[in-house]
mmCIF file of C-alpha atoms in Angstrom:
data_model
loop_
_atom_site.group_PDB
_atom_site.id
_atom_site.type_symbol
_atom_site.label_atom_id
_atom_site.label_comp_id
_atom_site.label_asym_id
_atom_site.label_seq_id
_atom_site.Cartn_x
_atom_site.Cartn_y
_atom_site.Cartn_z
ATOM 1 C CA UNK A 2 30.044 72.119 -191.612
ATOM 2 C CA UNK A 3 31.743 69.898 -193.811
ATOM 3 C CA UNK A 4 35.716 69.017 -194.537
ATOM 4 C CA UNK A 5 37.358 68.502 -197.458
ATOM 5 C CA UNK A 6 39.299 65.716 -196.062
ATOM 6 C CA UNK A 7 37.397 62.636 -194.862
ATOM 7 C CA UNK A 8 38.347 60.133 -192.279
ATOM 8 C CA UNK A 9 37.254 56.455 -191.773
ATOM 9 C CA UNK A 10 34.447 54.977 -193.721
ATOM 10 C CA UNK A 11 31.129 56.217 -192.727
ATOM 11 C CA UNK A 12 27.246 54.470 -192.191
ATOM 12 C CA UNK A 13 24.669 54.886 -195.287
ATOM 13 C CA UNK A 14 21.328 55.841 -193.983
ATOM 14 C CA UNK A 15 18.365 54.227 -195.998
ATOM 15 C CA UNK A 16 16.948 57.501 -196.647
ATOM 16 C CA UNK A 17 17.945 61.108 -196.285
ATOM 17 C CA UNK A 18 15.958 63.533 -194.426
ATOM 18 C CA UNK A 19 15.683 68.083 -194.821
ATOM 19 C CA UNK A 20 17.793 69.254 -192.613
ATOM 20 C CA UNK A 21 16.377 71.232 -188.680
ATOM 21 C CA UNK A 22 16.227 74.766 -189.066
ATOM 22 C CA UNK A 23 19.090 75.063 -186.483
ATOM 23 C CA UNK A 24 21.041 73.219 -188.900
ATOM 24 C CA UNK A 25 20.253 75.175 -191.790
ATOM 25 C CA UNK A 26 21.033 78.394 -189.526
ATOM 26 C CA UNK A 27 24.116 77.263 -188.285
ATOM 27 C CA UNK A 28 25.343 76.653 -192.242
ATOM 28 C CA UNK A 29 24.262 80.370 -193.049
ATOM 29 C CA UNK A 30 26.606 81.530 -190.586
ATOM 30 C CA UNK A 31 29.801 79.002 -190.840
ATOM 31 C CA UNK A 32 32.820 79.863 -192.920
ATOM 32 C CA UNK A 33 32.430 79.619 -196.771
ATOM 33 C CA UNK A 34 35.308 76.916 -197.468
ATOM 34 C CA UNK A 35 38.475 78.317 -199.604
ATOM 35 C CA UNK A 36 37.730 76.151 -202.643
ATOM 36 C CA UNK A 37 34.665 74.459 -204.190
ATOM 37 C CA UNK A 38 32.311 72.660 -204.640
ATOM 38 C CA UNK A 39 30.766 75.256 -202.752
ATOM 39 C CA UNK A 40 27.228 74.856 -201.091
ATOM 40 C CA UNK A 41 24.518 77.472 -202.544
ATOM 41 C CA UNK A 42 24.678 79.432 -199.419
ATOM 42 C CA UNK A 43 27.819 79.828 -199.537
ATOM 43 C CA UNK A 44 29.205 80.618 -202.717
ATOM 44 C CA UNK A 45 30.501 83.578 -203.695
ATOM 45 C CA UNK A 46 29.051 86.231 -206.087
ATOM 46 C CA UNK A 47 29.583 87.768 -209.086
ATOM 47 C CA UNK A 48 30.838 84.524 -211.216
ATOM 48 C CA UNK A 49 28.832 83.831 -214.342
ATOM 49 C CA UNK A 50 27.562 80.571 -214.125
ATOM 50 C CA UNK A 51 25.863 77.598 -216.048
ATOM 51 C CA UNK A 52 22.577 77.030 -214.473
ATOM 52 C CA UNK A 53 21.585 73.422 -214.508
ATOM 53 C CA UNK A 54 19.369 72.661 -212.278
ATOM 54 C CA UNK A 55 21.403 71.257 -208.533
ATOM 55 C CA UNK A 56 24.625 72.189 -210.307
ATOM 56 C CA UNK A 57 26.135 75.502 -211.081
ATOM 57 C CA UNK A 58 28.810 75.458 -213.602
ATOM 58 C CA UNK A 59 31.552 78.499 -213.775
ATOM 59 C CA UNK A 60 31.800 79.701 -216.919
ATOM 60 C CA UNK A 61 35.753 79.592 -218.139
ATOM 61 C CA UNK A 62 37.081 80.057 -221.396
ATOM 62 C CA UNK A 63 38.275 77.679 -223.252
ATOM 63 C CA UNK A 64 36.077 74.523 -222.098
ATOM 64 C CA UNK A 65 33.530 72.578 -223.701
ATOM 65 C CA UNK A 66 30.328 71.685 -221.708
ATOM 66 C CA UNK A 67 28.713 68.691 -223.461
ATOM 67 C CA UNK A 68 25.405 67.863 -222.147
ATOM 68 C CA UNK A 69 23.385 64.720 -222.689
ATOM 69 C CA UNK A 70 19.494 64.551 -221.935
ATOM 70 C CA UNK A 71 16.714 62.469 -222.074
ATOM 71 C CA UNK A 72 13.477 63.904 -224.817
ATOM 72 C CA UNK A 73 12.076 65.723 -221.473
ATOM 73 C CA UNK A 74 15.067 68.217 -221.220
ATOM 74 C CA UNK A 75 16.306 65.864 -218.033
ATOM 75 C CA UNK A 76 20.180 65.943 -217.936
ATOM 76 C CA UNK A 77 21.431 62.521 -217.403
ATOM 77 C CA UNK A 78 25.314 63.367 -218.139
ATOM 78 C CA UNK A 79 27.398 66.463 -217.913
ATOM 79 C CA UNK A 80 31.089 66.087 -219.408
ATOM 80 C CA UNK A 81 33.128 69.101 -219.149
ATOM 81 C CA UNK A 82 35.996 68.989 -222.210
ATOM 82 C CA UNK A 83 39.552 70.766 -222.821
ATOM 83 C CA UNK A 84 42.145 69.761 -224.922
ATOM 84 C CA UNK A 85 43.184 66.267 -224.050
ATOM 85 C CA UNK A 86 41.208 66.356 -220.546
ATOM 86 C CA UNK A 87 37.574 65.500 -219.489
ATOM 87 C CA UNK A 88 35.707 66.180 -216.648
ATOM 88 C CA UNK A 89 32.253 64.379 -215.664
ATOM 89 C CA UNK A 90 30.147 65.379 -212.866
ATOM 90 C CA UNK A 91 27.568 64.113 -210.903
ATOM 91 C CA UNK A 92 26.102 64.973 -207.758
ATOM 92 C CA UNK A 93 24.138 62.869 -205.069
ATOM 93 C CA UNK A 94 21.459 63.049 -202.515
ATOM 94 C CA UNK A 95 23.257 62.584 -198.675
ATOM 95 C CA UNK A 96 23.237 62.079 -195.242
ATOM 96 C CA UNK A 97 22.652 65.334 -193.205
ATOM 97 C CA UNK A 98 25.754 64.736 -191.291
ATOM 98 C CA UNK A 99 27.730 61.682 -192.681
ATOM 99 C CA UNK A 100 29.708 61.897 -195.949
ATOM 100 C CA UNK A 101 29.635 58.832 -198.524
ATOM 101 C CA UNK A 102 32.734 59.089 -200.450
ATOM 102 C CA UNK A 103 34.352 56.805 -198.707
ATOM 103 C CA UNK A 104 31.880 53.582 -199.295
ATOM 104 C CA UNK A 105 31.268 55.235 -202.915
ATOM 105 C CA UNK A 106 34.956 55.135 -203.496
ATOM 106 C CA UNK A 107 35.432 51.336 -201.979
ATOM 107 C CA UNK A 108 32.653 50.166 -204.251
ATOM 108 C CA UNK A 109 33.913 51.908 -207.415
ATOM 109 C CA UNK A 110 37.062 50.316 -206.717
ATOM 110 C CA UNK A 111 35.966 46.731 -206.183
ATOM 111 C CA UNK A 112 33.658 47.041 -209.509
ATOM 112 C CA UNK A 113 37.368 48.652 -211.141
ATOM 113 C CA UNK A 114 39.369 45.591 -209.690
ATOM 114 C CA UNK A 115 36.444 42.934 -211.093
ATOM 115 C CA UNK A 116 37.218 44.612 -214.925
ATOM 116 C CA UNK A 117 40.704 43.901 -214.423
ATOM 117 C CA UNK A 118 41.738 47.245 -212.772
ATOM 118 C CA UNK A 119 44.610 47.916 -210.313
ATOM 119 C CA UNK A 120 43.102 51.380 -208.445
ATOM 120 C CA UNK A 121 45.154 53.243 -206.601
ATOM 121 C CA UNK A 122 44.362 55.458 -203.786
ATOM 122 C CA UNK A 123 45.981 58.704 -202.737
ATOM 123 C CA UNK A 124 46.023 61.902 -200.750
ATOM 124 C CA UNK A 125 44.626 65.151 -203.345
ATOM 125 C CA UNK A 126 43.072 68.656 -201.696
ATOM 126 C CA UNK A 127 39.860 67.337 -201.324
ATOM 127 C CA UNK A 128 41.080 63.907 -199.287
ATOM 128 C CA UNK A 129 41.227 60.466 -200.551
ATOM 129 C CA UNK A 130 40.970 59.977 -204.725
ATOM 130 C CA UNK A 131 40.906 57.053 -206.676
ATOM 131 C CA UNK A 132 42.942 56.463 -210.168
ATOM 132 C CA UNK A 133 43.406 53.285 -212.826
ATOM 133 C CA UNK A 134 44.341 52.820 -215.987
ATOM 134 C CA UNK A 135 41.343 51.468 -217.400
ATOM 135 C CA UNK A 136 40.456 49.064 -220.333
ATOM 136 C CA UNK A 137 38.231 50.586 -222.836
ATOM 137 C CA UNK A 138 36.985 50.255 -226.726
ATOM 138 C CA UNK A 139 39.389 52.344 -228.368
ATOM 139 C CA UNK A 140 42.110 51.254 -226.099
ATOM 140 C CA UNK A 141 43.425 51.805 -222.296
ATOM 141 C CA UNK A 142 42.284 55.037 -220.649
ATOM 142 C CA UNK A 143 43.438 56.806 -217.207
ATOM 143 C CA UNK A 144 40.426 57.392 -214.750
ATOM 144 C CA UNK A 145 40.973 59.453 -211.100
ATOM 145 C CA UNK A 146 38.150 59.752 -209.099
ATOM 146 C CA UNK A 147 37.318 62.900 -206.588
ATOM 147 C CA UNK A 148 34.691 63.143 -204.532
ATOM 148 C CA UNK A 149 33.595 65.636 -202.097
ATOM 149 C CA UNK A 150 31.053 65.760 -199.428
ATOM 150 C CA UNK A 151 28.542 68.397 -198.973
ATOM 151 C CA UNK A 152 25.907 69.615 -196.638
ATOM 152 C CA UNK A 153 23.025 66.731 -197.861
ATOM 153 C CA UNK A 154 25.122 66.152 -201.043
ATOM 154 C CA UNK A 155 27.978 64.628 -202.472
ATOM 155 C CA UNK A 156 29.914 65.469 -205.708
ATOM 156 C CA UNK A 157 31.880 63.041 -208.066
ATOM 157 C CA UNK A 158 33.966 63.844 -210.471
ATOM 158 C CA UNK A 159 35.777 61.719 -212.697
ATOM 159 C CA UNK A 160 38.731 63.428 -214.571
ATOM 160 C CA UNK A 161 39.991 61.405 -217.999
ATOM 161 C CA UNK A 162 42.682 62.218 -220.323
ATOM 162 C CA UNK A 163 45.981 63.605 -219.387
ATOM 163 C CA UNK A 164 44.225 65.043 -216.023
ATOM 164 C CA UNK A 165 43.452 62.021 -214.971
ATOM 165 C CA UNK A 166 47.029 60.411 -215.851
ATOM 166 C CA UNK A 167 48.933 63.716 -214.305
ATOM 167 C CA UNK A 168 46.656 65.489 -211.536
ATOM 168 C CA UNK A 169 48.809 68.449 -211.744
ATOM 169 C CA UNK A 170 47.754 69.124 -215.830
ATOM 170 C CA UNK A 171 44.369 69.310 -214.587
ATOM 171 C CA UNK A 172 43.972 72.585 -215.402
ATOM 172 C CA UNK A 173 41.207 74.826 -216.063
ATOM 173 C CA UNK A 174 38.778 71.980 -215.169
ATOM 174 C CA UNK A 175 40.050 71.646 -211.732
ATOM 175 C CA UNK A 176 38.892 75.331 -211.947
ATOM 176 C CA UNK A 177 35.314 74.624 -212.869
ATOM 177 C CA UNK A 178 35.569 72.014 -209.961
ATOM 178 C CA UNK A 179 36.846 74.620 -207.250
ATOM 179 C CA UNK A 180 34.019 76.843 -208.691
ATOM 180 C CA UNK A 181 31.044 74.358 -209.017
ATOM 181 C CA UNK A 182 28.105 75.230 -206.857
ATOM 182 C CA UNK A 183 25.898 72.413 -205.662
ATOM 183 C CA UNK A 184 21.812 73.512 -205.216
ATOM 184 C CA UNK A 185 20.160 71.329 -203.257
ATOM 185 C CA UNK A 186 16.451 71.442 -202.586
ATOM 186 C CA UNK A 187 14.687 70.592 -199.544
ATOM 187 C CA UNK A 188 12.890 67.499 -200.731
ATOM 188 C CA UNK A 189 13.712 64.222 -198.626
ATOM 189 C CA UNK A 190 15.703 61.719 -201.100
ATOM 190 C CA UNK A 191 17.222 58.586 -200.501
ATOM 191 C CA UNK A 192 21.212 58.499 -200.194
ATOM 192 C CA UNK A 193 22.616 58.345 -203.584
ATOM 193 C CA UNK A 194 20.029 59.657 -205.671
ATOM 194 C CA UNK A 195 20.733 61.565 -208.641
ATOM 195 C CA UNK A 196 19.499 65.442 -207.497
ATOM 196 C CA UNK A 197 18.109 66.509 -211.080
ATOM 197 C CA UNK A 198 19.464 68.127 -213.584
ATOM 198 C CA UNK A 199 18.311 70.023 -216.123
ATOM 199 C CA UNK A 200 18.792 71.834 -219.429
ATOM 200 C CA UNK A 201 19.329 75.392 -219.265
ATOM 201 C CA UNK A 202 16.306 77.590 -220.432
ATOM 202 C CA UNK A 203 17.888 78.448 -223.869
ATOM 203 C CA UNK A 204 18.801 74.667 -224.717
ATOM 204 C CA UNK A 205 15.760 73.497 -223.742
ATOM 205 C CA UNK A 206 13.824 75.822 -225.412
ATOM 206 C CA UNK A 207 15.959 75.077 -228.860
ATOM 207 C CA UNK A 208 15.600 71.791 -228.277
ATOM 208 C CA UNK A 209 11.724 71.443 -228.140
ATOM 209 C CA UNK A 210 11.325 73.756 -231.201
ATOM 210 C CA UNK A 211 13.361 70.858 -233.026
ATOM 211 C CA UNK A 212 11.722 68.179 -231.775
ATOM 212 C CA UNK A 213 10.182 66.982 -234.894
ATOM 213 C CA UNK A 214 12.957 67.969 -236.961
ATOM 214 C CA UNK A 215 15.878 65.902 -237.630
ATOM 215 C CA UNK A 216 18.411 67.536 -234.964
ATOM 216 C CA UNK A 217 16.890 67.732 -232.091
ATOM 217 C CA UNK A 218 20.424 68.144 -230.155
ATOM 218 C CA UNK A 219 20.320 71.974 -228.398
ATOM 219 C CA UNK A 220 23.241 73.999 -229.395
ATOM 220 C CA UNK A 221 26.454 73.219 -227.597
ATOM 221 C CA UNK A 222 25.071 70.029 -226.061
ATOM 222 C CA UNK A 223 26.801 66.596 -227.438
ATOM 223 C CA UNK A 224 26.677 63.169 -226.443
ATOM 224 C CA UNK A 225 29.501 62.446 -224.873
ATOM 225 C CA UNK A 226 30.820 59.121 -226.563
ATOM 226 C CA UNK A 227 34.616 58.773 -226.711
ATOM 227 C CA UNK A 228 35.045 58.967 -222.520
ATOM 228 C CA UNK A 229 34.569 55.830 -220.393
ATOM 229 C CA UNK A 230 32.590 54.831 -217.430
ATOM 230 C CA UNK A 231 30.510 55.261 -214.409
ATOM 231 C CA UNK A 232 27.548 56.968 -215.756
ATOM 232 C CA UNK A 233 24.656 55.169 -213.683
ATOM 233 C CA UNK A 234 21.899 57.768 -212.171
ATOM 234 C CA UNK A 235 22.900 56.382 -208.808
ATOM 235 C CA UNK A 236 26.163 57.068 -206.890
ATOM 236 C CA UNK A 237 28.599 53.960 -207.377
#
């Protein structure tokens, strides 16, 4: 039902809409794709996973999953961390048969260009990405862009660090990216929305036993400070 390379640039609807039950048929019984993001239909089983909410996060040694939410256990950011690499997701209300990567992508690189950016697009496994070299407080930064559209959702992740500057050092997060699983409910949203996130049962369950105390923060849950950009609760 969906590619993970994307043509021309497509039309936004105002608002998004469930999909027909022929629809949602025909996706039980097409092809799982080779790689994620995968749809929750169609992902495979048997892979311990991070449960937040519309995102599934493999579980792989070695990386850091910094969460940052708002006092009602809301997940607003999700940065994925190893070594000198980052990995922030976020994934978006869509169409039920247009992707919107490619106006995402054009807008994120006009905002880049009016900051003093020089983007650059090119060809990666999941179609056209997006990278800069990027001004920020402690210095310049390399940014790449992927995003990849989904039955009724689209996922963007922006890689920093030495995965962003050298694609092929990616990694074990282009791992967790190839194994994220996208949830998406049946509740009409308009295009771009945030799909909620949330804090997994055993953070958020830590984190409102501590809420008068003077560390509220859940266990392995940090604010994630020392990456830049692009954190708005809408896709651009």
């Amino acid at each position: 039902m969906f590619s993970r390379k994307r043509g021309g640039p497509k039309h936004v609807r105002p608002d998004d809409a469930p999909q027909s039950a022929a629809l949602a048929k025909s996706m039980g019984d097409a092809p799982a794709p080779e790689f994620g993001p995968y749809d929750s239909r169609q992902a495979p089983d048997g892979v311990q996973r991070l449960d937040l909410g519309s995102l599934l996060i493999p579980a792989i040694e070695g990386v850091e999953v910094r969460v940052q939410a708002n006092p009602d256990g809301a997940v607003e950011q999700i940065v994925l961390v190893h070594g000198n690499s980052a990995l922030q997701l976020g994934v978006f209300a869509a169409p039920r048969s247009e992707g919107i990567w490619d106006e995402v992508r054009a807008e994120i690189a006009a905002a880049m260009k009016s900051d003093g950016a020089a983007p650059q697009e090119f060809d990666g496994p999941y179609g056209v990405e997006l990278a800069a070299r990027v001004n920020t407080p402690e210095g310049p930064a390399d940014v790449r862009f992927v995003g990849v559209d989904g039955p009724r959702w689209m996922v963007r992740a922006l890689f920093q660090g030495l995965a962003a500057a050298e694609p092929g050092q990616e990694g074990v997060l282009g791992e967790c990216l190839r194994g994220l699983v996208v949830v998406r409910d049946d509740e009409a949203r308009p295009v771009r929305e945030a799909l909620p996130l949330r804090l997994p049962r055993e953070m958020a369950e830590h984190a409102e036993q501590h809420a008068e105390g003077e560390d509220p923060t859940p266990p392995d849950v940090a604010v994630n400070e020392q990456f830049p950009g692009h954190n708005g609760r809408h896709a651009h």
